[in-house]
Every structure is written in structure tokens, then in C-alpha cells.
Amino acid sequence: MFEEKRIMKLNRRKFIKRFLIVAASIEAIFLLRDGVNKTDTSSASKDLFNAGKADSFDKNRLYPFSTGQFFLKRYEDGGFLAMSVKCTHLGCIVNANSKTGGFNCPCHASQFNQFGEVLSAPATRPLDIFPITIENGEILVDTRKPIKRSGFNKSQLSYA
Ligand code: FES
């Protein structure tokens, strides 16, 4: 009887030990898998918004990307600028103004020109821009990194 209890106790210990080893192994597998996935998702172009082929955009035209929350403008010289749709006053979504080529904010009437520079207050600084990378002819916009600026200059444009 005593011997039987001892054997059962040993078996229980063995079982718990094996269970813990299996649980730790499963945890290790998930940790490794998550680690690999994290590396994959942080790879540069996966997190970038692919706006499409550069040569599919006409010059002197504005393209809204509501899911990316930016306007992509291609200027006369072929340069691209990705501007945030958020007004720099209090963050309302600006509308494109087809007459001026700029933007109007519906909340407090700020106006911006075609480069996103302020034409009328209360906004005091231009629309933020997003970095553009052109890879294999595709326009990739990094919407995670809005860039504040004090004005427009040609170095902000990206070319295919
Ligand atoms: S939020 Fe655009 S003018 Fe106030």
C-alpha cells in the first residue's frame, strides 16, 4: 500500500515535470515565431503604403489616398509630395480645393496652397509631409513618420 502510494507520487511528479517541459517548449516555439514575425513586419517596405506605379500619376494632379490619410501630388516637373490630410491647426481633415489646387479646412477655414503652405490662419504651419521612397517604380509612402516643416522647398520632392 505504502509502495503503491510512493509509485503514484513519483508518477505524478514525472507527469508534472513532463507537462512543464512540454509547456515551456510550446511557449519557446511561440516566442521564436513571434520574434521572426516581428523581424518580418519591421522590414522597411512592408510598413510602407504602396500608392502605385510612379508613371501612372499624371503631372499637375492631386491624388487623395483616404486609407493612407494623405494626398499625393505630382507637380509639373514630375516631383512627388505626400501631404497629410490633417490640418495643422487642430487636426481636422482638409479638403482639396480644385479651383486653387490647394486645400481648405472645413473646421476653422484655414487655407493651404498646392504645396501645403498656409494661405490663411488659424493654421500657422504647412501640412505635414510623409517620406516617399520609390522602389522598382512604385511609390512607397511612410505614413508612420509625418514630417513637420516651416515651408516648402524643392528638396521635399521625390522623383522616379
Ligand atoms: S482644424 Fe483646421 S482650421 Fe482649425
Coordinates of N, CA, C and O and ligand atoms in Angstrom, one line a residue:
M1 N 0.8 -1.2 0.0 CA 0.0 0.0 0.0 C 0.9 1.2 0.0 O 0.7 2.2 -0.8
F2 N 1.8 1.3 0.9 CA 2.8 2.4 1.0 C 3.6 2.5 -0.3 O 3.7 3.6 -0.8
E3 N 4.0 1.4 -0.8 CA 4.8 1.3 -2.0 C 4.0 1.9 -3.2 O 4.5 2.6 -4.0
E4 N 2.7 1.5 -3.2 CA 1.8 1.9 -4.3 C 1.6 3.5 -4.3 O 1.7 4.1 -5.4
K5 N 1.5 4.0 -3.1 CA 1.3 5.5 -3.0 C 2.6 6.2 -3.5 O 2.5 7.2 -4.1
R6 N 3.8 5.6 -3.1 CA 5.0 6.2 -3.5 C 5.2 6.2 -5.0 O 5.6 7.2 -5.6
I7 N 4.8 5.1 -5.6 CA 4.9 5.0 -7.1 C 3.9 6.0 -7.7 O 4.3 6.7 -8.7
M8 N 2.7 6.2 -7.2 CA 1.8 7.1 -7.8 C 2.3 8.6 -7.6 O 2.2 9.4 -8.5
K9 N 3.0 8.8 -6.4 CA 3.5 10.1 -6.2 C 4.6 10.4 -7.2 O 4.7 11.5 -7.8
L10 N 5.5 9.4 -7.5 CA 6.6 9.5 -8.4 C 6.0 9.8 -9.8 O 6.5 10.6 -10.6
N11 N 5.0 9.0 -10.2 CA 4.3 9.2 -11.5 C 3.8 10.6 -11.6 O 3.9 11.2 -12.7
R12 N 3.1 11.1 -10.6 CA 2.6 12.4 -10.6 C 3.7 13.4 -10.8 O 3.6 14.4 -11.6
R13 N 4.8 13.2 -10.1 CA 5.9 14.2 -10.2 C 6.5 14.1 -11.7 O 6.7 15.2 -12.2
K14 N 6.6 12.9 -12.2 CA 7.1 12.7 -13.5 C 6.1 13.4 -14.5 O 6.6 14.1 -15.4
F15 N 4.8 13.2 -14.3 CA 3.8 13.8 -15.2 C 3.9 15.3 -15.1 O 4.0 16.0 -16.2
I16 N 4.0 15.9 -13.9 CA 4.1 17.4 -13.8 C 5.4 17.9 -14.5 O 5.3 18.9 -15.2
K17 N 6.5 17.2 -14.2 CA 7.8 17.6 -14.8 C 7.7 17.6 -16.3 O 8.0 18.6 -17.0
R18 N 7.1 16.5 -16.9 CA 7.0 16.4 -18.4 C 6.0 17.5 -18.9 O 6.3 18.1 -19.9
F19 N 4.9 17.7 -18.1 CA 4.0 18.7 -18.5 C 4.6 20.1 -18.6 O 4.5 20.9 -19.6
L20 N 5.4 20.4 -17.6 CA 6.1 21.7 -17.6 C 7.1 21.8 -18.7 O 7.2 22.9 -19.3
I21 N 7.8 20.7 -19.0 CA 8.8 20.8 -20.1 C 8.0 21.0 -21.5 O 8.4 21.8 -22.3
V22 N 6.9 20.3 -21.7 CA 6.1 20.5 -22.9 C 5.6 21.9 -23.0 O 5.7 22.6 -24.0
A23 N 5.1 22.4 -21.8 CA 4.5 23.8 -21.8 C 5.6 24.8 -22.1 O 5.4 25.7 -22.9
A24 N 6.8 24.6 -21.5 CA 7.9 25.5 -21.8 C 8.3 25.5 -23.3 O 8.6 26.5 -23.9
S25 N 8.3 24.2 -23.8 CA 8.7 24.1 -25.3 C 7.7 24.8 -26.2 O 8.1 25.5 -27.1
I26 N 6.4 24.7 -25.9 CA 5.4 25.3 -26.7 C 5.5 26.9 -26.6 O 5.5 27.6 -27.6
E27 N 5.8 27.3 -25.3 CA 6.0 28.8 -25.1 C 7.2 29.3 -25.9 O 7.2 30.3 -26.6
A28 N 8.3 28.4 -25.9 CA 9.5 28.8 -26.7 C 9.2 28.9 -28.2 O 9.7 29.8 -28.8
I29 N 8.4 27.9 -28.6 CA 8.1 27.9 -30.1 C 7.3 29.2 -30.4 O 7.6 29.9 -31.4
F30 N 6.3 29.6 -29.6 CA 5.6 30.8 -29.9 C 6.4 32.1 -29.8 O 6.3 33.0 -30.6
L31 N 7.3 32.1 -28.8 CA 8.2 33.2 -28.7 C 9.1 33.4 -29.9 O 9.3 34.5 -30.4
L32 N 9.7 32.2 -30.3 CA 10.5 32.3 -31.5 C 9.7 32.7 -32.8 O 10.2 33.5 -33.5
R33 N 8.5 32.1 -32.9 CA 7.7 32.5 -34.1 C 7.4 34.0 -34.1 O 7.5 34.7 -35.1
D34 N 7.0 34.5 -32.9 CA 6.6 35.9 -32.8 C 7.9 36.8 -33.1 O 7.8 37.8 -33.7
G35 N 9.0 36.3 -32.6 CA 10.3 37.1 -32.9 C 10.5 37.2 -34.3 O 10.9 38.2 -34.9
V36 N 10.4 36.1 -35.1 CA 10.6 36.0 -36.5 C 9.6 37.0 -37.2 O 9.9 37.7 -38.0
N37 N 8.3 36.9 -36.8 CA 7.3 37.7 -37.4 C 7.6 39.2 -37.2 O 7.4 40.0 -38.0
K38 N 8.1 39.5 -35.9 CA 8.4 40.9 -35.7 C 9.5 41.4 -36.6 O 9.4 42.5 -37.1
T39 N 10.4 40.6 -36.8 CA 11.5 41.0 -37.7 C 11.0 41.2 -39.1 O 11.3 42.2 -39.8
D40 N 10.0 40.3 -39.6 CA 9.5 40.4 -40.9 C 8.7 41.7 -41.0 O 8.8 42.4 -42.0
T41 N 7.8 42.0 -40.0 CA 6.9 43.2 -40.2 C 7.7 44.5 -40.1 O 7.3 45.5 -40.6
S42 N 8.9 44.5 -39.4 CA 9.6 45.7 -39.3 C 10.5 46.0 -40.6 O 11.1 47.0 -40.7
S43 N 10.5 45.0 -41.5 CA 11.3 45.2 -42.7 C 10.7 46.4 -43.5 O 9.5 46.5 -43.6
A44 N 11.5 47.2 -43.9 CA 11.2 48.5 -44.5 C 9.9 48.6 -45.3 O 8.9 49.2 -44.9
S45 N 9.9 47.9 -46.4 CA 8.8 48.2 -47.4 C 7.4 47.6 -46.9 O 6.4 48.0 -47.4
K46 N 7.4 46.7 -46.0 CA 6.1 46.1 -45.6 C 5.2 47.1 -44.9 O 4.0 47.0 -45.0
D47 N 5.8 48.0 -44.2 CA 5.0 49.0 -43.4 C 4.7 50.3 -44.2 O 4.1 51.2 -43.7
L48 N 5.2 50.3 -45.4 CA 5.0 51.5 -46.3 C 3.7 51.3 -47.1 O 3.3 50.3 -47.4
F49 N 3.1 52.5 -47.3 CA 1.9 52.5 -48.1 C 2.2 52.5 -49.6 O 2.9 53.5 -50.0
N50 N 1.8 51.5 -50.3 CA 2.2 51.5 -51.7 C 1.1 52.2 -52.5 O -0.1 51.8 -52.6
A51 N 1.5 53.4 -53.1 CA 0.5 54.2 -53.8 C 0.3 53.8 -55.2 O -0.6 54.2 -55.9
G52 N 1.3 53.0 -55.7 CA 1.2 52.5 -57.1 C 2.4 53.0 -57.9 O 3.3 53.5 -57.4
K53 N 2.3 52.6 -59.2 CA 3.4 52.9 -60.1 C 3.6 54.4 -60.3 O 2.6 55.1 -60.6
A54 N 4.8 54.9 -60.3 CA 5.0 56.3 -60.4 C 4.5 56.9 -61.8 O 4.0 57.9 -61.8
D55 N 4.8 56.1 -62.8 CA 4.4 56.6 -64.1 C 2.9 56.5 -64.4 O 2.4 56.9 -65.4
S56 N 2.1 56.0 -63.4 CA 0.6 56.0 -63.6 C 0.0 57.3 -63.1 O -1.2 57.6 -63.2
F57 N 0.8 58.2 -62.5 CA 0.3 59.5 -62.0 C 0.6 60.6 -63.0 O 1.8 60.8 -63.4
D58 N -0.4 61.4 -63.3 CA -0.3 62.5 -64.2 C 0.4 63.7 -63.5 O 0.2 63.8 -62.3
K59 N 1.1 64.5 -64.3 CA 1.7 65.7 -63.7 C 0.6 66.7 -63.4 O -0.4 66.7 -64.1
N60 N 0.9 67.6 -62.5 CA -0.1 68.6 -62.1 C -1.4 68.1 -61.6 O -2.4 68.7 -61.9
R61 N -1.3 67.0 -60.9 CA -2.6 66.4 -60.5 C -2.4 65.9 -59.0 O -1.3 65.5 -58.6
L62 N -3.6 66.0 -58.3 CA -3.6 65.6 -56.9 C -4.4 64.3 -56.7 O -5.5 64.2 -57.3
Y63 N -3.8 63.4 -56.0 CA -4.5 62.1 -55.8 C -4.7 61.9 -54.3 O -3.7 61.8 -53.5
P64 N -6.0 61.8 -53.9 CA -6.3 61.5 -52.5 C -6.1 60.1 -52.1 O -6.6 59.2 -52.9
F65 N -5.5 59.8 -51.0 CA -5.5 58.4 -50.5 C -6.1 58.4 -49.1 O -5.3 58.6 -48.1
S66 N -7.4 58.2 -49.1 CA -8.1 58.3 -47.8 C -7.6 57.3 -46.8 O -7.5 57.5 -45.6
T67 N -7.3 56.0 -47.2 CA -6.9 55.0 -46.3 C -5.5 55.3 -45.7 O -5.2 55.0 -44.6
G68 N -4.7 55.9 -46.5 CA -3.4 56.3 -46.0 C -3.4 57.7 -45.4 O -2.4 58.1 -44.8
Q69 N -4.5 58.4 -45.4 CA -4.6 59.7 -44.9 C -3.6 60.7 -45.4 O -3.0 61.5 -44.7
F70 N -3.4 60.7 -46.7 CA -2.5 61.7 -47.4 C -3.0 62.0 -48.8 O -3.8 61.2 -49.3
F71 N -2.5 63.1 -49.3 CA -2.7 63.5 -50.7 C -1.4 63.3 -51.3 O -0.3 63.7 -50.8
L72 N -1.4 62.7 -52.5 CA -0.2 62.6 -53.3 C -0.3 63.6 -54.4 O -1.2 63.5 -55.2
K73 N 0.7 64.5 -54.5 CA 0.6 65.5 -55.5 C 1.8 65.2 -56.4 O 3.0 65.0 -56.0
R74 N 1.6 65.2 -57.7 CA 2.7 65.2 -58.7 C 2.7 66.5 -59.4 O 1.7 67.0 -60.0
Y75 N 3.8 67.2 -59.3 CA 3.9 68.6 -59.8 C 4.4 68.5 -61.3 O 4.7 67.5 -61.9
E76 N 4.4 69.7 -61.9 CA 4.8 69.9 -63.3 C 6.1 69.2 -63.7 O 6.3 68.7 -64.7
D77 N 7.1 69.3 -62.7 CA 8.4 68.8 -63.1 C 8.5 67.3 -62.8 O 9.6 66.7 -62.9
G78 N 7.4 66.7 -62.4 CA 7.4 65.2 -62.2 C 7.6 64.8 -60.7 O 7.6 63.7 -60.4
G79 N 8.0 65.8 -59.9 CA 8.2 65.5 -58.5 C 7.0 65.2 -57.7 O 5.9 65.7 -58.0
F80 N 7.1 64.3 -56.7 CA 6.0 63.9 -55.8 C 6.1 64.4 -54.4 O 7.3 64.5 -53.9
L81 N 5.0 64.8 -53.8 CA 4.9 65.2 -52.5 C 3.7 64.5 -51.8 O 2.6 64.5 -52.4
A82 N 3.9 63.8 -50.7 CA 2.8 63.2 -49.9 C 2.5 64.1 -48.7 O 3.3 64.2 -47.8
M83 N 1.3 64.7 -48.8 CA 0.9 65.6 -47.7 C -0.2 65.0 -46.8 O -1.1 64.4 -47.4
S84 N -0.1 65.2 -45.5 CA -1.1 64.7 -44.6 C -2.4 65.4 -44.9 O -2.4 66.6 -45.2
V85 N -3.5 64.7 -44.6 CA -4.8 65.3 -44.8 C -5.2 66.1 -43.5 O -6.2 66.7 -43.5
K86 N -4.4 66.0 -42.5 CA -4.7 66.6 -41.2 C -4.3 68.1 -41.1 O -3.1 68.4 -41.3
C87 N -5.3 68.9 -40.8 CA -5.0 70.4 -40.7 C -4.0 70.5 -39.5 O -4.2 69.9 -38.5
T88 N -3.1 71.4 -39.7 CA -2.1 71.6 -38.6 C -2.6 72.5 -37.5 O -1.9 72.8 -36.5
H89 N -3.9 73.0 -37.6 CA -4.4 73.8 -36.6 C -4.9 72.9 -35.4 O -4.2 72.8 -34.4
L90 N -6.0 72.1 -35.7 CA -6.5 71.2 -34.7 C -6.8 69.8 -35.2 O -7.4 69.0 -34.6
G91 N -6.2 69.5 -36.4 CA -6.3 68.1 -36.9 C -7.5 67.7 -37.7 O -7.7 66.5 -38.0
C92 N -8.4 68.7 -38.1 CA -9.5 68.3 -39.0 C -8.9 67.8 -40.3 O -7.8 68.2 -40.7
I93 N -9.8 67.1 -41.0 CA -9.4 66.6 -42.4 C -9.6 67.8 -43.4 O -10.8 68.2 -43.5
V94 N -8.6 68.1 -44.1 CA -8.7 69.2 -45.1 C -9.3 68.6 -46.4 O -9.2 67.5 -46.7
N95 N -9.9 69.5 -47.1 CA -10.5 69.2 -48.5 C -9.6 69.8 -49.6 O -9.1 70.9 -49.4
A96 N -9.5 69.0 -50.6 CA -8.8 69.6 -51.8 C -9.6 70.7 -52.4 O -10.9 70.5 -52.5
N97 N -9.0 71.8 -52.8 CA -9.8 72.8 -53.5 C -9.4 72.8 -55.0 O -8.3 73.1 -55.3
S98 N -10.3 72.3 -55.8 CA -10.0 72.1 -57.2 C -9.7 73.4 -57.9 O -9.0 73.4 -58.9
K99 N -10.3 74.5 -57.4 CA -10.1 75.8 -58.1 C -8.7 76.3 -57.9 O -8.0 76.8 -58.8
T100 N -8.2 76.2 -56.6 CA -6.8 76.8 -56.3 C -5.7 75.7 -56.4 O -4.6 76.1 -56.5
G101 N -6.1 74.4 -56.4 CA -5.1 73.4 -56.4 C -4.6 73.2 -55.0 O -3.7 72.3 -54.7
G102 N -5.1 73.9 -54.0 CA -4.7 73.8 -52.6 C -5.7 73.1 -51.8 O -6.4 72.2 -52.3
F103 N -5.8 73.5 -50.5 CA -6.6 72.7 -49.6 C -7.3 73.7 -48.6 O -6.8 74.8 -48.3
N104 N -8.6 73.4 -48.2 CA -9.3 74.2 -47.3 C -9.7 73.3 -46.1 O -10.0 72.1 -46.3
C105 N -9.6 73.9 -44.9 CA -10.1 73.2 -43.8 C -11.5 73.6 -43.4 O -11.8 74.8 -43.3
P106 N -12.4 72.6 -43.3 CA -13.8 72.9 -43.0 C -14.1 73.4 -41.6 O -15.1 73.9 -41.3
C107 N -13.1 73.2 -40.7 CA -13.4 73.5 -39.3 C -13.3 75.0 -38.9 O -14.2 75.6 -38.4
H108 N -12.2 75.6 -39.3 CA -12.0 77.0 -38.9 C -11.4 77.8 -40.1 O -10.8 78.8 -39.9
A109 N -11.6 77.2 -41.3 CA -11.3 77.9 -42.5 C -9.9 78.2 -42.9 O -9.6 79.1 -43.7
S110 N -9.0 77.5 -42.3 CA -7.6 77.6 -42.8 C -7.5 77.2 -44.2 O -8.2 76.4 -44.7
Q111 N -6.6 77.9 -44.9 CA -6.4 77.5 -46.3 C -4.9 77.3 -46.6 O -4.0 77.9 -46.0
F112 N -4.6 76.4 -47.5 CA -3.3 76.0 -47.8 C -3.1 76.0 -49.3 O -4.0 75.7 -50.1
N113 N -1.9 76.3 -49.8 CA -1.7 76.3 -51.2 C -1.3 74.9 -51.7 O -1.4 73.9 -50.9
Q114 N -1.0 74.7 -53.0 CA -0.7 73.4 -53.6 C 0.5 72.7 -53.0 O 0.6 71.5 -53.1
F115 N 1.3 73.4 -52.2 CA 2.5 72.8 -51.6 C 2.2 72.5 -50.1 O 3.0 72.1 -49.3
G116 N 0.9 72.9 -49.7 CA 0.5 72.6 -48.3 C 0.9 73.8 -47.4 O 0.7 73.7 -46.2
E117 N 1.4 74.9 -48.0 CA 1.8 76.1 -47.1 C 0.5 76.9 -46.8 O -0.5 76.9 -47.5
V118 N 0.6 77.5 -45.6 CA -0.6 78.2 -45.1 C -0.8 79.5 -45.9 O 0.1 80.3 -46.1
L119 N -2.1 79.7 -46.4 CA -2.5 80.9 -47.1 C -3.3 81.8 -46.1 O -3.3 83.0 -46.2
S120 N -4.1 81.1 -45.2 CA -4.8 81.8 -44.2 C -5.0 81.0 -43.0 O -5.2 79.8 -43.0
A121 N -4.9 81.8 -41.8 CA -4.9 81.2 -40.5 C -6.3 80.7 -40.2 O -7.2 81.0 -41.0
P122 N -6.5 80.0 -39.1 CA -5.7 80.0 -37.9 C -4.5 79.0 -38.0 O -3.6 79.0 -37.1
A123 N -4.4 78.1 -38.9 CA -3.2 77.2 -39.0 C -2.0 78.1 -39.2 O -2.1 79.1 -39.9
T124 N -0.9 77.7 -38.5 CA 0.3 78.5 -38.6 C 1.4 77.8 -39.3 O 2.5 78.4 -39.6
R125 N 1.3 76.5 -39.6 CA 2.4 75.8 -40.3 C 1.8 75.0 -41.4 O 0.6 74.5 -41.3
P126 N 2.6 74.7 -42.4 CA 2.2 73.9 -43.5 C 1.7 72.5 -43.1 O 2.0 72.0 -42.1
L127 N 1.0 71.8 -44.0 CA 0.6 70.4 -43.8 C 1.8 69.6 -43.7 O 2.8 69.8 -44.4
D128 N 1.8 68.6 -42.8 CA 2.9 67.7 -42.6 C 3.1 66.9 -43.9 O 2.1 66.7 -44.6
I129 N 4.3 66.4 -44.1 CA 4.5 65.6 -45.3 C 5.0 64.2 -44.8 O 5.5 64.1 -43.7
F130 N 4.9 63.2 -45.7 CA 5.4 61.9 -45.3 C 6.6 61.5 -46.3 O 6.5 61.8 -47.5
P131 N 7.6 60.8 -45.8 CA 8.7 60.4 -46.6 C 8.2 59.5 -47.7 O 7.4 58.6 -47.5
I132 N 8.8 59.7 -48.9 CA 8.5 58.8 -50.1 C 9.7 58.1 -50.5 O 10.8 58.7 -50.6
T133 N 9.6 56.8 -50.8 CA 10.6 56.0 -51.3 C 10.1 55.5 -52.7 O 8.9 55.0 -52.7
I134 N 10.9 55.5 -53.7 CA 10.5 55.0 -55.0 C 11.3 53.8 -55.3 O 12.5 53.9 -55.4
E135 N 10.7 52.6 -55.2 CA 11.4 51.3 -55.4 C 10.8 50.5 -56.5 O 9.5 50.3 -56.6
N136 N 11.6 50.2 -57.5 CA 11.1 49.5 -58.7 C 9.9 50.2 -59.3 O 9.0 49.6 -59.8
G137 N 10.0 51.5 -59.3 CA 9.0 52.3 -60.0 C 7.7 52.5 -59.1 O 6.8 53.2 -59.6
E138 N 7.7 51.9 -58.0 CA 6.5 52.0 -57.1 C 6.7 53.1 -56.1 O 7.8 53.3 -55.5
I139 N 5.6 53.9 -55.8 CA 5.7 55.0 -54.8 C 5.3 54.4 -53.5 O 4.2 53.9 -53.3
L140 N 6.3 54.4 -52.5 CA 6.0 53.9 -51.2 C 6.0 55.1 -50.2 O 7.0 55.8 -50.1
V141 N 4.9 55.2 -49.5 CA 4.8 56.4 -48.6 C 4.9 55.9 -47.1 O 4.1 54.9 -46.7
D142 N 5.7 56.4 -46.3 CA 5.8 56.1 -44.9 C 4.9 56.9 -44.1 O 5.3 58.0 -43.6
T143 N 3.7 56.4 -43.9 CA 2.7 57.2 -43.2 C 2.9 57.2 -41.7 O 2.1 57.9 -40.9
R144 N 3.9 56.5 -41.2 CA 4.1 56.4 -39.7 C 5.0 57.6 -39.3 O 5.2 57.9 -38.1
K145 N 5.6 58.3 -40.3 CA 6.5 59.3 -39.9 C 6.2 60.7 -40.5 O 6.9 61.2 -41.5
P146 N 5.2 61.4 -40.0 CA 4.9 62.7 -40.5 C 6.0 63.7 -40.2 O 6.6 63.6 -39.1
I147 N 6.3 64.5 -41.2 CA 7.4 65.5 -41.0 C 6.8 66.9 -40.9 O 6.1 67.3 -41.8
K148 N 7.1 67.5 -39.8 CA 6.6 68.9 -39.6 C 7.6 69.8 -40.4 O 8.8 69.5 -40.5
R149 N 7.2 70.9 -41.0 CA 8.0 71.8 -41.8 C 7.6 73.2 -41.6 O 6.4 73.5 -41.2
S150 N 8.5 74.1 -41.9 CA 8.1 75.5 -41.8 C 7.7 76.1 -43.1 O 7.2 77.2 -43.2
G151 N 8.0 75.4 -44.2 CA 7.6 75.9 -45.5 C 8.0 74.8 -46.6 O 8.5 73.7 -46.2
F152 N 7.7 75.1 -47.8 CA 8.0 74.1 -48.9 C 9.4 74.5 -49.5 O 9.7 75.7 -49.7
N153 N 10.2 73.5 -49.8 CA 11.3 73.7 -50.7 C 11.5 72.4 -51.6 O 11.0 71.4 -51.2
K154 N 12.1 72.6 -52.7 CA 12.2 71.5 -53.7 C 12.8 70.2 -53.2 O 12.6 69.2 -53.7
S155 N 13.6 70.3 -52.1 CA 14.3 69.1 -51.6 C 13.2 68.2 -51.0 O 13.5 67.0 -50.7
Q156 N 12.0 68.7 -50.8 CA 11.0 67.8 -50.2 C 10.3 66.9 -51.3 O 9.6 66.0 -51.0
L157 N 10.6 67.2 -52.6 CA 10.0 66.4 -53.6 C 10.8 65.1 -53.9 O 12.0 65.1 -53.7
S158 N 10.1 64.1 -54.3 CA 10.8 62.8 -54.7 C 10.5 62.6 -56.2 O 9.5 62.8 -56.7
Y159 N 11.6 62.0 -56.8 CA 11.5 61.8 -58.2 C 11.7 60.3 -58.6 O 12.5 59.6 -57.9
A160 N 11.0 59.8 -59.6 CA 11.1 58.4 -60.0 C 12.4 58.3 -60.8 O 12.9 59.2 -61.4
Ligands
FES1 S1 -8.7 72.5 -37.5 FE1 -8.3 73.3 -39.5 S2 -8.6 75.4 -39.2 FE2 -8.9 74.6 -37.3

